[in-house]
């Protein structure tokens, strides 16, 4: 008798569903423009249930930034595991190339950008700094790169974010070609 029976989600499944909904909602309108009602609607849950999971919008946004950080680390680890070299420059080159694929997910890219913009809020700023710190140290550990190599890698990544966010890859103009490299 499985035709009409509805299967309940586990707490972990529901938490993952809410995180994905929060990524989508916050990516669309940022921290300031997104309501918890909108996140709940995207997740298909009540706002009351959302508040049982997160005490307020700020806590939800911080959890979303932490979730994003874990996704970035998992992606980096996956790429680094496939690289058949110990040369830091070659590892960083592979990570950089794969990063383009990662930010093709416009939800992820926009969430990164909105996180930076909301970093003026003390608790959110701390979450964003924690995300960057985790990424720098993780890339350092998987690549063996020097501080200068890491600085260049992250500078290129941040520029790639801007190029993607403003669709400079679709613009045939000198400034866009310079930024694209």
XYZ file of N, CA, C and O in Angstrom:
724
model
N 0.811 -1.170 0.000
C 0.000 0.000 0.000
C 0.869 1.253 0.000
O 0.832 2.038 0.920
N 1.655 1.407 -1.029
C 2.561 2.542 -1.109
C 2.042 3.649 -1.999
O 2.612 4.723 -2.034
N 0.983 3.430 -2.744
C 0.486 4.418 -3.700
C 0.077 5.727 -3.052
O 0.386 6.795 -3.534
N -0.652 5.691 -1.926
C -1.136 6.915 -1.316
C -0.339 7.346 -0.105
O -0.540 8.426 0.410
N 0.518 6.493 0.378
C 1.285 6.827 1.576
C 2.343 7.874 1.255
O 3.040 7.782 0.266
N 2.418 8.866 2.109
C 3.395 9.931 1.938
C 4.566 9.657 2.865
O 4.385 9.418 4.058
N 5.754 9.685 2.308
C 6.933 9.392 3.114
C 7.467 10.681 3.715
O 7.638 11.673 3.009
N 7.720 10.655 5.005
C 8.234 11.829 5.693
C 9.734 11.981 5.441
O 10.456 11.007 5.367
N 10.154 13.222 5.333
C 11.578 13.515 5.190
C 12.250 13.393 6.549
O 11.656 13.714 7.574
N 13.495 12.980 6.533
C 14.264 12.986 7.772
C 14.677 14.420 8.069
O 14.635 15.294 7.195
N 15.109 14.672 9.288
C 15.548 16.021 9.669
C 16.721 16.463 8.801
O 16.779 17.615 8.367
N 17.622 15.542 8.520
C 18.772 15.871 7.678
C 18.373 16.218 6.258
O 18.914 17.144 5.652
N 17.415 15.461 5.728
C 16.921 15.750 4.375
C 16.224 17.099 4.333
O 16.402 17.881 3.392
N 15.445 17.376 5.343
C 14.729 18.658 5.396
C 15.729 19.804 5.545
O 15.596 20.837 4.904
N 16.751 19.619 6.348
C 17.785 20.648 6.529
C 18.494 20.920 5.200
O 18.715 22.074 4.841
N 18.819 19.872 4.457
C 19.464 20.033 3.150
C 18.538 20.744 2.177
O 18.973 21.600 1.399
N 17.264 20.411 2.215
C 16.263 21.054 1.358
C 16.184 22.549 1.680
O 16.128 23.385 0.769
N 16.183 22.889 2.958
C 16.126 24.292 3.364
C 17.391 25.019 2.927
O 17.333 26.152 2.440
N 18.549 24.371 3.050
C 19.800 25.008 2.628
C 19.784 25.310 1.138
O 20.177 26.397 0.711
N 19.359 24.357 0.340
C 19.308 24.590 -1.106
C 18.310 25.695 -1.442
O 18.569 26.524 -2.323
N 17.193 25.722 -0.741
C 16.207 26.785 -0.948
C 16.782 28.139 -0.539
O 16.576 29.147 -1.226
N 17.517 28.164 0.561
C 18.130 29.418 1.025
C 19.169 29.916 0.023
O 19.252 31.118 -0.242
N 19.949 29.011 -0.544
C 20.924 29.405 -1.572
C 20.189 30.078 -2.729
O 20.582 31.158 -3.191
N 19.115 29.468 -3.193
C 18.357 30.003 -4.333
C 17.737 31.356 -3.979
O 17.849 32.330 -4.739
N 17.094 31.431 -2.829
C 16.401 32.664 -2.440
C 17.385 33.804 -2.186
O 17.192 34.920 -2.690
N 18.433 33.546 -1.412
C 19.400 34.606 -1.115
C 20.197 34.994 -2.362
O 20.594 36.148 -2.507
N 20.428 34.060 -3.255
C 21.142 34.387 -4.502
C 20.319 35.349 -5.341
O 20.868 36.227 -6.009
N 19.016 35.215 -5.303
C 18.147 36.050 -6.128
C 18.122 37.501 -5.659
O 18.203 38.415 -6.478
N 18.024 37.708 -4.342
C 17.819 39.078 -3.858
C 18.737 39.489 -2.716
O 18.591 40.572 -2.159
N 19.684 38.640 -2.351
C 20.626 39.006 -1.300
C 20.044 38.915 0.097
O 18.868 38.605 0.289
N 20.895 39.202 1.062
C 20.487 39.148 2.461
C 19.403 40.177 2.757
O 18.383 39.870 3.371
N 19.614 41.391 2.317
C 18.696 42.468 2.656
C 17.371 42.364 1.914
O 16.335 42.761 2.433
N 17.373 41.837 0.716
C 16.162 41.803 -0.090
C 15.322 40.550 0.051
O 14.214 40.488 -0.491
N 15.825 39.556 0.750
C 15.134 38.272 0.867
C 14.456 38.162 2.221
O 15.061 38.475 3.245
N 13.231 37.696 2.223
C 12.523 37.468 3.489
C 12.573 35.983 3.840
O 12.745 35.136 2.963
N 12.368 35.705 5.113
C 12.296 34.301 5.523
C 11.054 33.638 4.938
O 11.064 32.436 4.692
N 10.020 34.412 4.693
C 8.821 33.870 4.045
C 9.183 33.332 2.665
O 8.731 32.241 2.275
N 10.000 34.079 1.920
C 10.412 33.636 0.590
C 11.257 32.363 0.659
O 11.070 31.453 -0.153
N 12.158 32.288 1.617
C 12.958 31.071 1.773
C 12.058 29.892 2.089
O 12.190 28.818 1.491
N 11.122 30.078 3.008
C 10.196 29.000 3.373
C 9.376 28.556 2.165
O 9.177 27.354 1.953
N 8.915 29.511 1.364
C 8.141 29.163 0.174
C 8.967 28.340 -0.803
O 8.480 27.340 -1.336
N 10.211 28.745 -1.043
C 11.073 27.990 -1.961
C 11.320 26.588 -1.413
O 11.358 25.612 -2.163
N 11.468 26.484 -0.097
C 11.716 25.184 0.536
C 10.457 24.327 0.637
O 10.546 23.124 0.895
N 9.308 24.944 0.471
C 8.056 24.195 0.593
C 7.704 23.873 2.025
O 7.102 22.834 2.312
N 8.076 24.773 2.934
C 7.775 24.577 4.358
C 7.121 25.844 4.891
O 7.107 26.876 4.232
N 6.610 25.761 6.096
C 6.024 26.941 6.720
C 7.131 27.824 7.292
O 8.221 27.350 7.613
N 6.817 29.100 7.429
C 7.789 30.004 8.034
C 8.035 29.600 9.494
O 9.162 29.685 9.981
N 6.990 29.112 10.150
C 7.150 28.644 11.533
C 8.172 27.515 11.632
O 8.995 27.489 12.550
N 8.094 26.576 10.696
C 9.063 25.476 10.709
C 10.471 26.002 10.442
O 11.430 25.551 11.066
N 10.588 26.978 9.546
C 11.901 27.575 9.271
C 12.481 28.177 10.547
O 13.668 28.004 10.841
N 11.632 28.841 11.323
C 12.094 29.448 12.583
C 12.413 28.409 13.656
O 13.148 28.707 14.599
N 11.892 27.210 13.519
C 12.310 26.140 14.436
C 13.730 25.689 14.104
O 14.475 25.253 14.972
N 14.102 25.812 12.812
C 15.450 25.425 12.394
C 16.478 26.531 12.626
O 17.626 26.250 12.979
N 16.062 27.773 12.387
C 16.958 28.934 12.499
C 16.221 30.031 13.243
O 15.100 30.374 12.879
N 16.842 30.625 14.256
C 16.124 31.601 15.079
C 15.756 32.899 14.348
O 14.800 33.562 14.728
N 16.514 33.234 13.300
C 16.217 34.466 12.566
C 16.889 34.427 11.193
O 17.623 33.484 10.874
N 16.633 35.454 10.402
C 17.160 35.497 9.031
C 18.687 35.539 9.030
O 19.321 34.892 8.188
N 19.256 36.268 9.964
C 20.717 36.353 10.016
C 21.341 34.980 10.257
O 22.310 34.606 9.583
N 20.795 34.218 11.177
C 21.312 32.871 11.454
C 21.174 31.974 10.225
O 22.068 31.170 9.924
N 20.063 32.111 9.510
C 19.860 31.336 8.289
C 20.876 31.724 7.223
O 21.458 30.861 6.571
N 21.115 33.023 7.056
C 22.083 33.471 6.056
C 23.487 32.981 6.414
O 24.230 32.515 5.547
N 23.846 33.058 7.674
C 25.154 32.569 8.120
C 25.279 31.070 7.855
O 26.313 30.612 7.367
N 24.235 30.321 8.147
C 24.257 28.877 7.864
C 24.415 28.632 6.369
O 25.094 27.686 5.947
N 23.813 29.501 5.553
C 23.919 29.362 4.105
C 25.348 29.644 3.646
O 25.878 28.930 2.792
N 25.989 30.640 4.229
C 27.395 30.932 3.911
C 28.272 29.757 4.348
O 29.176 29.336 3.614
N 28.013 29.199 5.516
C 28.772 28.028 5.981
C 28.569 26.840 5.041
O 29.517 26.102 4.742
N 27.348 26.660 4.574
C 27.038 25.596 3.615
C 27.818 25.815 2.318
O 28.408 24.876 1.769
N 27.828 27.034 1.843
C 28.586 27.389 0.648
C 30.069 27.080 0.839
O 30.718 26.521 -0.050
N 30.601 27.420 1.993
C 32.012 27.152 2.277
C 32.313 25.663 2.190
O 33.335 25.255 1.623
N 31.421 24.844 2.720
C 31.612 23.392 2.656
C 31.548 22.888 1.214
O 32.311 22.004 0.828
N 30.649 23.447 0.424
C 30.571 23.071 -1.008
C 31.856 23.435 -1.733
O 32.353 22.657 -2.556
N 32.391 24.615 -1.450
C 33.646 25.034 -2.078
C 34.794 24.106 -1.682
O 35.594 23.695 -2.530
N 34.860 23.775 -0.399
C 35.918 22.869 0.061
C 35.779 21.483 -0.564
O 36.771 20.877 -0.964
N 34.570 20.987 -0.657
C 34.354 19.664 -1.258
C 34.764 19.679 -2.724
O 35.396 18.727 -3.207
N 34.436 20.743 -3.423
C 34.824 20.857 -4.833
C 36.351 20.879 -4.961
O 36.916 20.156 -5.796
N 36.990 21.675 -4.150
C 38.453 21.765 -4.181
C 39.086 20.417 -3.883
O 40.026 20.001 -4.570
N 38.586 19.730 -2.888
C 39.138 18.427 -2.528
C 38.968 17.435 -3.667
O 39.887 16.658 -3.969
N 37.816 17.452 -4.312
C 37.557 16.541 -5.420
C 38.511 16.788 -6.584
O 39.077 15.846 -7.148
N 38.701 18.044 -6.934
C 39.605 18.380 -8.045
C 41.040 18.023 -7.671
O 41.767 17.405 -8.460
N 41.460 18.392 -6.484
C 42.836 18.127 -6.062
C 43.127 16.628 -6.033
O 44.243 16.205 -6.358
N 42.136 15.827 -5.692
C 42.329 14.372 -5.643
C 42.560 13.781 -7.028
O 43.197 12.738 -7.165
N 42.072 14.456 -8.063
C 42.229 13.963 -9.438
C 43.527 14.425 -10.100
O 43.895 13.901 -11.144
N 44.170 15.418 -9.528
C 45.380 15.975 -10.140
C 46.550 15.037 -9.872
O 46.799 14.648 -8.736
N 47.258 14.694 -10.943
C 48.358 13.726 -10.821
C 49.712 14.431 -10.788
O 50.619 14.108 -11.549
N 49.833 15.401 -9.879
C 51.099 16.116 -9.726
C 51.185 16.656 -8.307
O 50.166 16.776 -7.625
N 52.379 16.989 -7.904
C 52.572 17.660 -6.616
C 53.058 19.087 -6.822
O 53.354 19.778 -5.856
N 53.136 19.533 -8.071
C 53.576 20.892 -8.390
C 52.457 21.874 -8.021
O 51.381 21.844 -8.633
N 52.703 22.757 -7.041
C 51.652 23.685 -6.620
C 51.077 24.523 -7.767
O 49.861 24.730 -7.819
N 51.917 24.976 -8.683
C 51.421 25.804 -9.794
C 50.443 25.015 -10.669
O 49.416 25.550 -11.094
N 50.750 23.757 -10.925
C 49.861 22.934 -11.749
C 48.563 22.590 -11.016
O 47.488 22.569 -11.617
N 48.675 22.355 -9.725
C 47.474 22.076 -8.929
C 46.571 23.308 -8.920
O 45.362 23.210 -9.154
N 47.163 24.482 -8.700
C 46.368 25.710 -8.694
C 45.742 25.976 -10.063
O 44.614 26.460 -10.151
N 46.476 25.653 -11.111
C 45.919 25.833 -12.464
C 44.693 24.950 -12.663
O 43.681 25.387 -13.228
N 44.757 23.713 -12.204
C 43.599 22.814 -12.309
C 42.435 23.312 -11.451
O 41.279 23.286 -11.885
N 42.752 23.761 -10.238
C 41.703 24.286 -9.369
C 41.054 25.521 -9.996
O 39.834 25.672 -9.970
N 41.867 26.388 -10.578
C 41.347 27.592 -11.210
C 40.459 27.274 -12.396
O 39.391 27.869 -12.573
N 40.876 26.323 -13.207
C 40.066 25.938 -14.374
C 38.734 25.344 -13.922
O 37.680 25.640 -14.499
N 38.767 24.527 -12.890
C 37.522 23.908 -12.427
C 36.627 24.923 -11.723
O 35.410 24.746 -11.681
N 37.212 25.975 -11.185
C 36.417 27.004 -10.510
C 35.456 27.669 -11.493
O 34.347 28.028 -11.131
N 35.881 27.803 -12.731
C 34.997 28.375 -13.756
C 33.719 27.550 -13.882
O 32.633 28.106 -14.030
N 33.858 26.232 -13.834
C 32.682 25.362 -13.895
C 31.797 25.545 -12.658
O 30.571 25.543 -12.753
N 32.439 25.710 -11.514
C 31.697 25.859 -10.264
C 30.867 27.135 -10.266
O 29.688 27.114 -9.905
N 31.442 28.251 -10.699
C 30.690 29.501 -10.663
C 29.729 29.643 -11.848
O 28.979 30.615 -11.926
N 29.754 28.676 -12.742
C 28.711 28.642 -13.781
C 27.351 28.442 -13.120
O 26.324 28.804 -13.688
N 27.344 27.870 -11.919
C 26.132 27.793 -11.106
C 25.881 29.205 -10.581
O 26.514 29.650 -9.628
N 24.992 29.917 -11.239
C 24.771 31.329 -10.907
C 24.238 31.517 -9.493
O 24.461 32.566 -8.887
N 23.556 30.527 -8.946
C 23.098 30.652 -7.565
C 24.294 30.736 -6.633
O 24.350 31.594 -5.749
N 25.246 29.864 -6.833
C 26.435 29.859 -5.986
C 27.204 31.169 -6.157
O 27.599 31.800 -5.180
N 27.408 31.579 -7.397
C 28.140 32.814 -7.669
C 27.451 34.005 -7.011
O 28.098 34.802 -6.323
N 26.156 34.129 -7.206
C 25.446 35.271 -6.645
C 25.454 35.246 -5.123
O 25.553 36.293 -4.474
N 25.362 34.061 -4.536
C 25.422 33.972 -3.080
C 26.782 34.445 -2.580
O 26.872 35.162 -1.579
N 27.845 34.055 -3.273
C 29.181 34.543 -2.906
C 29.222 36.068 -2.932
O 29.723 36.707 -1.990
N 28.704 36.645 -3.984
C 28.719 38.098 -4.131
C 27.851 38.763 -3.057
O 28.270 39.751 -2.437
N 26.672 38.224 -2.808
C 25.807 38.801 -1.785
C 26.412 38.652 -0.390
O 26.223 39.530 0.461
N 27.110 37.563 -0.152
C 27.782 37.397 1.139
C 28.803 38.494 1.365
O 28.882 39.083 2.450
N 29.579 38.797 0.348
C 30.556 39.883 0.462
C 29.853 41.206 0.749
O 30.319 42.007 1.562
N 28.749 41.448 0.072
C 28.021 42.712 0.237
C 27.402 42.851 1.629
O 27.296 43.962 2.144
N 26.992 41.758 2.226
C 26.369 41.814 3.552
C 27.380 41.687 4.684
O 26.998 41.682 5.858
N 28.667 41.625 4.354
C 29.701 41.430 5.371
C 29.827 42.601 6.334
O 30.517 42.492 7.345
N 29.138 43.699 6.062
C 29.125 44.814 7.001
C 28.337 44.507 8.268
O 28.517 45.170 9.295
N 27.478 43.508 8.195
C 26.780 43.042 9.401
C 27.788 42.199 10.188
O 28.364 41.251 9.636
N 28.052 42.537 11.450
C 29.148 41.874 12.180
C 29.138 40.346 12.128
O 30.160 39.736 11.820
N 28.026 39.726 12.406
C 27.995 38.252 12.433
C 28.163 37.672 11.029
O 28.820 36.639 10.848
N 27.580 38.329 10.040
C 27.735 37.861 8.660
C 29.169 38.077 8.204
O 29.758 37.212 7.553
N 29.744 39.211 8.548
C 31.143 39.467 8.222
C 32.050 38.387 8.780
O 32.977 37.926 8.104
N 31.770 37.968 9.997
C 32.569 36.894 10.604
C 32.413 35.595 9.821
O 33.375 34.868 9.597
N 31.197 35.284 9.393
C 30.964 34.063 8.602
C 31.675 34.136 7.261
O 32.265 33.144 6.813
N 31.643 35.290 6.613
C 32.316 35.448 5.320
C 33.827 35.333 5.501
O 34.508 34.649 4.718
N 34.369 35.970 6.547
C 35.817 35.851 6.812
C 36.192 34.401 7.117
O 37.226 33.909 6.666
N 35.347 33.713 7.874
C 35.589 32.303 8.178
C 35.609 31.477 6.890
O 36.459 30.609 6.701
N 34.691 31.785 5.973
C 34.645 31.092 4.686
C 35.952 31.303 3.924
O 36.553 30.343 3.440
N 36.382 32.552 3.814
C 37.645 32.823 3.111
C 38.820 32.138 3.796
O 39.682 31.556 3.134
N 38.866 32.212 5.119
C 39.965 31.576 5.855
C 39.999 30.077 5.586
O 41.070 29.499 5.345
N 38.833 29.441 5.604
C 38.770 28.007 5.346
C 39.218 27.682 3.927
O 39.932 26.701 3.712
N 38.810 28.510 2.968
C 39.193 28.245 1.572
C 40.700 28.407 1.390
O 41.344 27.572 0.754
N 41.261 29.475 1.932
C 42.705 29.707 1.784
C 43.480 28.554 2.396
O 44.396 28.003 1.768
N 43.136 28.178 3.604
C 43.882 27.111 4.271
C 43.668 25.764 3.596
O 44.586 24.940 3.520
N 42.481 25.528 3.071
C 42.227 24.263 2.379
C 43.021 24.191 1.073
O 43.655 23.171 0.785
N 42.990 25.273 0.305
C 43.757 25.280 -0.947
C 45.245 25.165 -0.644
O 45.978 24.454 -1.340
N 45.706 25.812 0.413
C 47.111 25.679 0.809
C 47.440 24.216 1.105
O 48.452 23.696 0.653
N 46.555 23.554 1.840
C 46.848 22.171 2.243
C 46.827 21.198 1.073
O 47.607 20.253 1.045
N 45.955 21.408 0.088
C 45.889 20.468 -1.034
C 46.890 20.789 -2.135
O 47.169 19.926 -2.970
N 47.438 22.016 -2.114
C 48.341 22.404 -3.201
C 49.793 22.565 -2.786
O 50.687 22.439 -3.618
N 50.023 22.892 -1.532
C 51.380 23.193 -1.103
C 51.883 24.534 -1.633
O 53.077 24.801 -1.636
N 50.962 25.388 -2.064
C 51.323 26.674 -2.675
C 51.876 27.649 -1.641
O 51.547 27.590 -0.454
N 52.704 28.555 -2.134
C 53.251 29.621 -1.295
C 52.182 30.691 -1.067
O 51.147 30.716 -1.745
N 52.468 31.578 -0.143
C 51.531 32.673 0.112
C 51.291 33.497 -1.152
O 50.152 33.879 -1.448
N 52.340 33.790 -1.906
C 52.194 34.578 -3.128
C 51.359 33.826 -4.169
O 50.509 34.419 -4.842
N 51.584 32.536 -4.313
C 50.787 31.744 -5.249
C 49.314 31.733 -4.836
O 48.423 31.830 -5.679
N 49.077 31.606 -3.530
C 47.707 31.618 -3.025
C 47.052 32.975 -3.262
O 45.891 33.051 -3.678
N 47.793 34.048 -3.012
C 47.246 35.382 -3.237
C 46.823 35.548 -4.695
O 45.733 36.006 -4.999
N 47.669 35.111 -5.610
C 47.373 35.239 -7.038
C 46.163 34.364 -7.419
O 45.294 34.778 -8.178
N 46.128 33.150 -6.881
C 45.029 32.232 -7.159
C 43.695 32.847 -6.724
O 42.721 32.845 -7.473
N 43.656 33.371 -5.499
C 42.408 33.953 -5.004
C 42.079 35.267 -5.702
O 40.910 35.556 -5.948
N 43.091 36.042 -6.047
C 42.836 37.267 -6.814
C 42.196 36.919 -8.160
O 41.223 37.554 -8.589
N 42.738 35.915 -8.827
C 42.156 35.482 -10.108
C 40.733 34.968 -9.918
O 39.856 35.220 -10.747
N 40.496 34.251 -8.833
C 39.155 33.729 -8.557
C 38.155 34.842 -8.289
O 37.020 34.804 -8.783
N 38.562 35.842 -7.526
C 37.663 36.961 -7.249
C 37.370 37.749 -8.522
O 36.238 38.188 -8.743
N 38.374 37.906 -9.369
C 38.141 38.568 -10.651
C 37.205 37.722 -11.518
O 36.312 38.253 -12.178
N 37.378 36.417 -11.487
C 36.483 35.531 -12.242
C 35.045 35.693 -11.765
O 34.108 35.666 -12.580
N 34.848 35.899 -10.456
C 33.506 36.136 -9.929
C 32.887 37.387 -10.553
O 31.726 37.378 -10.966
N 33.669 38.449 -10.602
C 33.157 39.706 -11.154
C 32.871 39.555 -12.644
O 31.818 39.982 -13.130
N 33.789 38.953 -13.377
C 33.596 38.758 -14.818
C 32.306 37.980 -15.065
O 31.495 38.346 -15.923
N 32.093 36.923 -14.297
C 30.878 36.121 -14.465
C 29.637 36.899 -14.028
O 28.609 36.856 -14.699
N 29.730 37.611 -12.911
C 28.568 38.316 -12.383
C 28.068 39.411 -13.322
O 26.863 39.652 -13.412
N 28.985 40.064 -14.035
C 28.562 41.145 -14.952
C 28.479 40.666 -16.391
O 28.325 41.461 -17.307
N 28.585 39.347 -16.576
C 28.511 38.736 -17.908
C 29.539 39.322 -18.883
O 29.274 39.469 -20.069
N 30.728 39.654 -18.364
C 31.782 40.205 -19.219
C 32.255 39.195 -20.258
O 32.828 39.584 -21.280
N 31.973 37.925 -20.028
C 32.355 36.905 -21.007
C 31.500 36.973 -22.272
O 31.848 36.385 -23.289
N 30.411 37.731 -22.223
C 29.557 37.880 -23.404
C 29.760 39.227 -24.105
O 29.106 39.499 -25.100
N 30.657 40.051 -23.567
C 30.869 41.394 -24.098
C 32.130 41.410 -24.953
O 33.204 40.993 -24.507
N 31.999 41.885 -26.168
C 33.148 42.008 -27.061
C 33.630 43.459 -27.027
O 33.261 44.269 -27.883
N 34.375 43.772 -25.993
C 34.920 45.114 -25.822
C 36.306 44.992 -25.192
O 36.579 44.001 -24.492
N 37.169 45.976 -25.420
C 38.536 45.893 -24.873
C 38.582 45.668 -23.367
O 39.343 44.835 -22.889
N 37.756 46.380 -22.616
C 37.793 46.221 -21.164
C 37.440 44.805 -20.750
O 38.042 44.244 -19.834
N 36.454 44.201 -21.409
C 36.027 42.841 -21.077
C 37.098 41.831 -21.440
O 37.358 40.884 -20.687
N 37.749 42.019 -22.556
C 38.823 41.101 -22.950
C 39.988 41.171 -21.976
O 40.586 40.154 -21.635
N 40.300 42.368 -21.482
C 41.369 42.528 -20.489
C 41.011 41.755 -19.216
O 41.854 41.022 -18.683
N 39.796 41.929 -18.748
C 39.396 41.255 -17.508
C 39.313 39.744 -17.662
O 39.597 39.013 -16.723
N 38.919 39.284 -18.838
C 38.830 37.848 -19.083
C 40.206 37.203 -19.184
O 40.360 36.016 -18.966
N 41.195 37.978 -19.563
C 42.565 37.456 -19.699
C 42.828 36.753 -20.933
O 42.702 35.886 -21.558
